[in-house]
Amino acid sequence: MGARVPQSGPLGLPRRHPRTQGPGHRGGLGQVVASLLENSIQHGGGDVTVSTSSSDNYIVIEVADEGPGISDEIAPKVFERNVSGGGGTGLGLTLARALAAADGGRLELVRRRPAVFAIFLRPAEVPGRRVVTGPA
């Protein structure tokens, strides 16, 4: 069981990616991704892949594995507290979704078999802002 991360940048993000907006606390997005990775490694199977994409409206981070996926019985309530298909506490995905929302994003199960979870974030708006580096 391995973890494969595209080499384009940290977590597969392009080297120059738009900033995301959200009033959440520092590290919230990292905790969401870590929770999804942990779930994929513990409950999935095969390689775990992190991929990213972006458009004018969203930045999407997907975490996928090659395991059996989420059962039809659990899928509709996978983000509810105390729901677990693998003998866990049933709190990880509940907290991950809350953290994503706190950062202005959305965490969704986008495919059941094999499981793919996606975090949708809005790019930060930086109208007409110019960044200058070096001595003035």
N, C-alpha and C. Protein backbone atom coordinates (compact mmCIF):
# COMPACT_ATOMS: atom_id res chain seq x y z
N MET A 1 0.86 -1.17 0.00
CA MET A 1 0.00 0.00 0.00
C MET A 1 0.90 1.23 0.00
N GLY A 2 0.80 2.05 -1.01
CA GLY A 2 1.65 3.22 -1.09
C GLY A 2 0.84 4.47 -1.23
N ALA A 3 1.48 5.57 -0.99
CA ALA A 3 0.85 6.87 -1.21
C ALA A 3 1.57 7.52 -2.37
N ARG A 4 0.83 7.89 -3.39
CA ARG A 4 1.42 8.49 -4.58
C ARG A 4 0.92 9.92 -4.67
N VAL A 5 1.83 10.86 -4.72
CA VAL A 5 1.48 12.28 -4.79
C VAL A 5 2.11 12.85 -6.05
N PRO A 6 1.30 13.48 -6.93
CA PRO A 6 1.87 14.07 -8.14
C PRO A 6 3.01 15.03 -7.80
N GLN A 7 4.00 15.11 -8.68
CA GLN A 7 5.21 15.87 -8.42
C GLN A 7 5.13 17.34 -8.80
N SER A 8 3.96 17.84 -9.15
CA SER A 8 3.88 19.22 -9.61
C SER A 8 4.07 20.23 -8.49
N GLY A 9 3.89 19.86 -7.26
CA GLY A 9 4.05 20.76 -6.14
C GLY A 9 3.53 20.09 -4.89
N PRO A 10 3.54 20.79 -3.74
CA PRO A 10 3.03 20.19 -2.51
C PRO A 10 1.60 19.71 -2.70
N LEU A 11 1.35 18.47 -2.38
CA LEU A 11 0.04 17.83 -2.52
C LEU A 11 -0.48 17.90 -3.94
N GLY A 12 0.43 18.01 -4.91
CA GLY A 12 0.01 18.02 -6.29
C GLY A 12 -0.49 19.37 -6.77
N LEU A 13 -0.43 20.38 -5.92
CA LEU A 13 -0.87 21.70 -6.36
C LEU A 13 0.13 22.25 -7.36
N PRO A 14 -0.34 22.96 -8.37
CA PRO A 14 0.60 23.57 -9.29
C PRO A 14 1.55 24.48 -8.51
N ARG A 15 2.75 24.67 -9.00
CA ARG A 15 3.72 25.51 -8.29
C ARG A 15 3.17 26.90 -8.03
N ARG A 16 2.38 27.43 -8.95
CA ARG A 16 1.76 28.74 -8.74
C ARG A 16 0.26 28.51 -8.78
N HIS A 17 -0.39 28.47 -7.64
CA HIS A 17 -1.81 28.24 -7.59
C HIS A 17 -2.51 29.43 -6.96
N PRO A 18 -3.78 29.65 -7.33
CA PRO A 18 -4.51 30.76 -6.73
C PRO A 18 -4.66 30.57 -5.23
N ARG A 19 -4.69 31.64 -4.52
CA ARG A 19 -4.96 31.56 -3.08
C ARG A 19 -6.41 31.19 -2.88
N THR A 20 -6.68 30.54 -1.77
CA THR A 20 -8.06 30.22 -1.45
C THR A 20 -8.53 31.17 -0.37
N GLN A 21 -9.84 31.37 -0.35
CA GLN A 21 -10.37 32.26 0.66
C GLN A 21 -11.08 31.46 1.73
N GLY A 22 -11.18 32.03 2.89
CA GLY A 22 -11.89 31.37 3.97
C GLY A 22 -11.45 31.92 5.30
N PRO A 23 -12.39 32.13 6.19
CA PRO A 23 -12.09 32.70 7.49
C PRO A 23 -11.63 31.68 8.51
N GLY A 24 -11.46 30.44 8.11
CA GLY A 24 -11.11 29.39 9.06
C GLY A 24 -9.77 29.61 9.71
N HIS A 25 -9.41 28.72 10.60
CA HIS A 25 -8.15 28.86 11.33
C HIS A 25 -7.01 28.22 10.56
N ARG A 26 -5.81 28.59 10.92
CA ARG A 26 -4.62 28.05 10.29
C ARG A 26 -4.55 26.54 10.46
N GLY A 27 -4.22 25.87 9.40
CA GLY A 27 -4.04 24.43 9.47
C GLY A 27 -5.29 23.62 9.26
N GLY A 28 -6.44 24.24 9.16
CA GLY A 28 -7.69 23.51 9.00
C GLY A 28 -7.72 22.67 7.75
N LEU A 29 -7.29 23.26 6.63
CA LEU A 29 -7.28 22.55 5.36
C LEU A 29 -6.30 21.38 5.42
N GLY A 30 -5.15 21.59 6.04
CA GLY A 30 -4.18 20.51 6.20
C GLY A 30 -4.75 19.37 7.01
N GLN A 31 -5.53 19.68 8.03
CA GLN A 31 -6.14 18.64 8.85
C GLN A 31 -7.19 17.87 8.07
N VAL A 32 -7.91 18.55 7.19
CA VAL A 32 -8.91 17.88 6.36
C VAL A 32 -8.20 16.88 5.44
N VAL A 33 -7.16 17.33 4.74
CA VAL A 33 -6.42 16.46 3.83
C VAL A 33 -5.80 15.30 4.61
N ALA A 34 -5.23 15.58 5.78
CA ALA A 34 -4.62 14.52 6.60
C ALA A 34 -5.66 13.48 7.01
N SER A 35 -6.84 13.92 7.36
CA SER A 35 -7.90 13.00 7.76
C SER A 35 -8.31 12.11 6.58
N LEU A 36 -8.44 12.71 5.40
CA LEU A 36 -8.80 11.93 4.22
C LEU A 36 -7.70 10.92 3.86
N LEU A 37 -6.44 11.35 3.96
CA LEU A 37 -5.33 10.44 3.69
C LEU A 37 -5.31 9.29 4.69
N GLU A 38 -5.50 9.60 5.96
CA GLU A 38 -5.51 8.56 7.00
C GLU A 38 -6.62 7.55 6.74
N ASN A 39 -7.82 8.04 6.41
CA ASN A 39 -8.93 7.13 6.11
C ASN A 39 -8.62 6.24 4.92
N SER A 40 -8.04 6.82 3.86
CA SER A 40 -7.73 6.04 2.67
C SER A 40 -6.69 4.97 2.97
N ILE A 41 -5.69 5.32 3.74
CA ILE A 41 -4.63 4.36 4.07
C ILE A 41 -5.16 3.25 4.98
N GLN A 42 -5.98 3.60 5.97
CA GLN A 42 -6.48 2.61 6.93
C GLN A 42 -7.62 1.77 6.39
N HIS A 43 -8.53 2.39 5.63
CA HIS A 43 -9.76 1.69 5.25
C HIS A 43 -9.86 1.39 3.76
N GLY A 44 -9.00 2.00 2.96
CA GLY A 44 -9.04 1.77 1.52
C GLY A 44 -8.13 0.63 1.14
N GLY A 45 -7.58 0.73 -0.04
CA GLY A 45 -6.66 -0.29 -0.51
C GLY A 45 -5.88 0.25 -1.69
N GLY A 46 -4.74 -0.37 -1.98
CA GLY A 46 -3.93 0.05 -3.11
C GLY A 46 -3.30 1.40 -2.89
N ASP A 47 -2.97 2.07 -3.99
CA ASP A 47 -2.36 3.40 -3.91
C ASP A 47 -3.38 4.44 -3.47
N VAL A 48 -2.88 5.43 -2.77
CA VAL A 48 -3.68 6.61 -2.41
C VAL A 48 -3.16 7.75 -3.28
N THR A 49 -4.07 8.44 -3.95
CA THR A 49 -3.69 9.50 -4.87
C THR A 49 -4.33 10.82 -4.44
N VAL A 50 -3.52 11.87 -4.42
CA VAL A 50 -4.01 13.23 -4.18
C VAL A 50 -3.87 13.97 -5.50
N SER A 51 -4.97 14.55 -5.97
CA SER A 51 -4.91 15.31 -7.21
C SER A 51 -5.62 16.64 -7.02
N THR A 52 -5.27 17.60 -7.84
CA THR A 52 -5.88 18.92 -7.75
C THR A 52 -6.28 19.39 -9.14
N SER A 53 -7.25 20.27 -9.15
CA SER A 53 -7.64 20.93 -10.38
C SER A 53 -8.21 22.29 -9.98
N SER A 54 -8.32 23.17 -10.95
CA SER A 54 -8.88 24.48 -10.64
C SER A 54 -9.60 25.04 -11.85
N SER A 55 -10.51 25.94 -11.58
CA SER A 55 -11.22 26.69 -12.61
C SER A 55 -11.35 28.11 -12.08
N ASP A 56 -12.08 28.93 -12.78
CA ASP A 56 -12.29 30.29 -12.30
C ASP A 56 -13.06 30.32 -10.99
N ASN A 57 -13.89 29.30 -10.76
CA ASN A 57 -14.78 29.30 -9.60
C ASN A 57 -14.31 28.45 -8.42
N TYR A 58 -13.54 27.39 -8.70
CA TYR A 58 -13.17 26.47 -7.63
C TYR A 58 -11.76 25.95 -7.78
N ILE A 59 -11.20 25.61 -6.64
CA ILE A 59 -9.99 24.81 -6.56
C ILE A 59 -10.45 23.51 -5.92
N VAL A 60 -10.10 22.39 -6.52
CA VAL A 60 -10.57 21.09 -6.03
C VAL A 60 -9.37 20.24 -5.67
N ILE A 61 -9.42 19.66 -4.46
CA ILE A 61 -8.41 18.71 -4.00
C ILE A 61 -9.14 17.38 -3.82
N GLU A 62 -8.69 16.35 -4.54
CA GLU A 62 -9.31 15.04 -4.43
C GLU A 62 -8.35 14.04 -3.80
N VAL A 63 -8.90 13.20 -2.93
CA VAL A 63 -8.14 12.10 -2.33
C VAL A 63 -8.87 10.82 -2.70
N ALA A 64 -8.14 9.92 -3.37
CA ALA A 64 -8.74 8.67 -3.86
C ALA A 64 -7.86 7.50 -3.46
N ASP A 65 -8.48 6.33 -3.34
CA ASP A 65 -7.72 5.10 -3.14
C ASP A 65 -8.29 4.05 -4.08
N GLU A 66 -7.74 2.87 -4.03
CA GLU A 66 -8.16 1.80 -4.93
C GLU A 66 -8.89 0.68 -4.20
N GLY A 67 -9.42 0.99 -3.02
CA GLY A 67 -10.09 -0.01 -2.20
C GLY A 67 -11.51 -0.28 -2.62
N PRO A 68 -12.25 -1.02 -1.78
CA PRO A 68 -13.61 -1.42 -2.11
C PRO A 68 -14.62 -0.28 -2.05
N GLY A 69 -14.25 0.84 -1.46
CA GLY A 69 -15.14 2.00 -1.43
C GLY A 69 -16.07 2.04 -0.24
N ILE A 70 -17.07 2.88 -0.35
CA ILE A 70 -18.05 3.12 0.71
C ILE A 70 -19.32 2.35 0.36
N SER A 71 -19.84 1.60 1.31
CA SER A 71 -21.04 0.80 1.04
C SER A 71 -22.25 1.71 0.77
N ASP A 72 -23.20 1.16 0.02
CA ASP A 72 -24.41 1.92 -0.30
C ASP A 72 -25.19 2.28 0.96
N GLU A 73 -25.10 1.45 1.98
CA GLU A 73 -25.80 1.69 3.23
C GLU A 73 -25.23 2.90 3.98
N ILE A 74 -23.92 3.04 3.97
CA ILE A 74 -23.26 4.10 4.74
C ILE A 74 -23.10 5.40 3.95
N ALA A 75 -22.97 5.31 2.63
CA ALA A 75 -22.65 6.48 1.81
C ALA A 75 -23.53 7.71 2.07
N PRO A 76 -24.85 7.59 2.17
CA PRO A 76 -25.67 8.79 2.37
C PRO A 76 -25.44 9.49 3.72
N LYS A 77 -24.89 8.75 4.68
CA LYS A 77 -24.70 9.33 6.01
C LYS A 77 -23.24 9.30 6.46
N VAL A 78 -22.29 9.19 5.50
CA VAL A 78 -20.88 9.02 5.83
C VAL A 78 -20.31 10.20 6.62
N PHE A 79 -20.92 11.39 6.50
CA PHE A 79 -20.42 12.56 7.22
C PHE A 79 -21.12 12.78 8.56
N GLU A 80 -22.07 11.91 8.90
CA GLU A 80 -22.77 12.05 10.18
C GLU A 80 -21.90 11.53 11.32
N ARG A 81 -22.09 12.12 12.49
CA ARG A 81 -21.34 11.71 13.68
C ARG A 81 -21.66 10.26 14.04
N ASN A 82 -20.62 9.55 14.45
CA ASN A 82 -20.69 8.16 14.90
C ASN A 82 -21.02 7.15 13.80
N VAL A 83 -20.89 7.54 12.53
CA VAL A 83 -21.10 6.61 11.43
C VAL A 83 -19.73 6.16 10.94
N SER A 84 -19.51 4.85 10.96
CA SER A 84 -18.22 4.30 10.53
C SER A 84 -18.46 2.97 9.85
N GLY A 85 -17.77 2.76 8.75
CA GLY A 85 -17.86 1.48 8.07
C GLY A 85 -16.66 0.60 8.35
N GLY A 86 -15.66 1.15 9.03
CA GLY A 86 -14.44 0.39 9.24
C GLY A 86 -14.05 0.23 10.68
N GLY A 87 -14.98 0.36 11.60
CA GLY A 87 -14.67 0.16 13.00
C GLY A 87 -14.03 1.35 13.69
N GLY A 88 -14.05 2.52 13.06
CA GLY A 88 -13.48 3.73 13.68
C GLY A 88 -14.49 4.40 14.60
N THR A 89 -14.17 5.60 15.02
CA THR A 89 -15.06 6.33 15.93
C THR A 89 -16.22 6.99 15.22
N GLY A 90 -16.09 7.20 13.92
CA GLY A 90 -17.15 7.88 13.19
C GLY A 90 -17.11 9.38 13.37
N LEU A 91 -15.97 9.91 13.80
CA LEU A 91 -15.84 11.36 14.00
C LEU A 91 -14.96 12.03 12.95
N GLY A 92 -14.07 11.28 12.33
CA GLY A 92 -13.09 11.86 11.42
C GLY A 92 -13.68 12.64 10.27
N LEU A 93 -14.60 12.04 9.54
CA LEU A 93 -15.19 12.73 8.39
C LEU A 93 -16.14 13.85 8.82
N THR A 94 -16.78 13.67 9.98
CA THR A 94 -17.65 14.73 10.51
C THR A 94 -16.81 15.97 10.80
N LEU A 95 -15.69 15.77 11.48
CA LEU A 95 -14.82 16.91 11.81
C LEU A 95 -14.15 17.48 10.56
N ALA A 96 -13.75 16.62 9.63
CA ALA A 96 -13.12 17.10 8.39
C ALA A 96 -14.08 17.99 7.61
N ARG A 97 -15.35 17.59 7.54
CA ARG A 97 -16.33 18.41 6.82
C ARG A 97 -16.54 19.75 7.52
N ALA A 98 -16.57 19.74 8.85
CA ALA A 98 -16.74 20.99 9.60
C ALA A 98 -15.54 21.92 9.39
N LEU A 99 -14.33 21.36 9.37
CA LEU A 99 -13.13 22.17 9.14
C LEU A 99 -13.12 22.75 7.73
N ALA A 100 -13.53 21.96 6.75
CA ALA A 100 -13.59 22.46 5.37
C ALA A 100 -14.59 23.62 5.29
N ALA A 101 -15.73 23.48 5.94
CA ALA A 101 -16.74 24.54 5.93
C ALA A 101 -16.22 25.79 6.65
N ALA A 102 -15.46 25.60 7.73
CA ALA A 102 -14.90 26.74 8.46
C ALA A 102 -13.93 27.53 7.60
N ASP A 103 -13.29 26.85 6.62
CA ASP A 103 -12.38 27.52 5.70
C ASP A 103 -13.09 27.99 4.44
N GLY A 104 -14.43 27.97 4.46
CA GLY A 104 -15.21 28.45 3.33
C GLY A 104 -15.32 27.43 2.21
N GLY A 105 -15.00 26.18 2.50
CA GLY A 105 -15.03 25.14 1.48
C GLY A 105 -16.13 24.13 1.71
N ARG A 106 -16.07 23.07 0.93
CA ARG A 106 -17.07 22.02 1.00
C ARG A 106 -16.36 20.69 0.81
N LEU A 107 -16.64 19.70 1.63
CA LEU A 107 -16.09 18.36 1.51
C LEU A 107 -17.22 17.43 1.09
N GLU A 108 -16.98 16.69 0.00
CA GLU A 108 -18.01 15.79 -0.53
C GLU A 108 -17.42 14.43 -0.88
N LEU A 109 -18.25 13.41 -0.80
CA LEU A 109 -17.93 12.10 -1.34
C LEU A 109 -18.39 12.16 -2.80
N VAL A 110 -17.45 12.16 -3.74
CA VAL A 110 -17.82 12.32 -5.14
C VAL A 110 -17.90 10.99 -5.89
N ARG A 111 -17.31 9.93 -5.34
CA ARG A 111 -17.46 8.59 -5.91
C ARG A 111 -17.40 7.58 -4.78
N ARG A 112 -18.31 6.61 -4.82
CA ARG A 112 -18.39 5.60 -3.76
C ARG A 112 -17.38 4.47 -3.94
N ARG A 113 -17.22 3.99 -5.18
CA ARG A 113 -16.37 2.82 -5.42
C ARG A 113 -15.47 3.04 -6.62
N PRO A 114 -14.18 2.98 -6.46
CA PRO A 114 -13.47 3.18 -5.20
C PRO A 114 -13.71 4.60 -4.70
N ALA A 115 -13.51 4.80 -3.42
CA ALA A 115 -13.86 6.06 -2.78
C ALA A 115 -13.00 7.22 -3.28
N VAL A 116 -13.67 8.33 -3.57
CA VAL A 116 -13.00 9.58 -3.91
C VAL A 116 -13.71 10.69 -3.14
N PHE A 117 -12.95 11.40 -2.31
CA PHE A 117 -13.46 12.55 -1.58
C PHE A 117 -12.86 13.79 -2.20
N ALA A 118 -13.64 14.86 -2.27
CA ALA A 118 -13.15 16.11 -2.87
C ALA A 118 -13.44 17.28 -1.95
N ILE A 119 -12.47 18.16 -1.86
CA ILE A 119 -12.61 19.42 -1.13
C ILE A 119 -12.72 20.51 -2.19
N PHE A 120 -13.79 21.28 -2.14
CA PHE A 120 -14.02 22.37 -3.07
C PHE A 120 -13.77 23.68 -2.34
N LEU A 121 -12.88 24.50 -2.88
CA LEU A 121 -12.54 25.79 -2.28
C LEU A 121 -12.70 26.89 -3.32
N ARG A 122 -13.09 28.06 -2.87
CA ARG A 122 -13.18 29.21 -3.78
C ARG A 122 -11.84 29.93 -3.79
N PRO A 123 -11.40 30.35 -4.98
CA PRO A 123 -10.16 31.16 -5.02
C PRO A 123 -10.38 32.47 -4.29
N ALA A 124 -9.35 32.95 -3.62
CA ALA A 124 -9.44 34.23 -2.92
C ALA A 124 -9.49 35.36 -3.95
N GLU A 125 -10.26 36.35 -3.63
CA GLU A 125 -10.33 37.52 -4.50
C GLU A 125 -9.29 38.53 -4.05
N VAL A 126 -8.43 38.90 -4.96
CA VAL A 126 -7.41 39.90 -4.67
C VAL A 126 -7.48 40.93 -5.81
N PRO A 127 -8.51 41.79 -5.78
CA PRO A 127 -8.70 42.71 -6.90
C PRO A 127 -7.61 43.78 -6.98
N GLY A 128 -6.97 43.87 -8.14
CA GLY A 128 -6.02 44.93 -8.42
C GLY A 128 -4.85 45.03 -7.45
N ARG A 129 -4.56 43.99 -6.75
CA ARG A 129 -3.48 44.03 -5.77
C ARG A 129 -2.17 43.62 -6.42
N ARG A 130 -1.16 44.43 -6.22
CA ARG A 130 0.15 44.14 -6.79
C ARG A 130 1.15 43.93 -5.67
N VAL A 131 1.89 42.85 -5.78
CA VAL A 131 2.87 42.54 -4.76
C VAL A 131 4.24 42.90 -5.30
N VAL A 132 5.00 43.70 -4.56
CA VAL A 132 6.34 44.10 -4.96
C VAL A 132 7.31 43.56 -3.92
N THR A 133 8.39 42.93 -4.41
CA THR A 133 9.38 42.41 -3.48
C THR A 133 10.69 43.16 -3.67
N GLY A 134 11.56 43.08 -2.71
CA GLY A 134 12.86 43.73 -2.79
C GLY A 134 12.85 45.10 -2.13
N PRO A 135 13.98 45.77 -2.15
CA PRO A 135 14.06 47.08 -1.50
C PRO A 135 13.21 48.12 -2.22
N ALA A 136 12.67 49.03 -1.45
CA ALA A 136 11.82 50.08 -2.03
C ALA A 136 12.65 51.17 -2.64
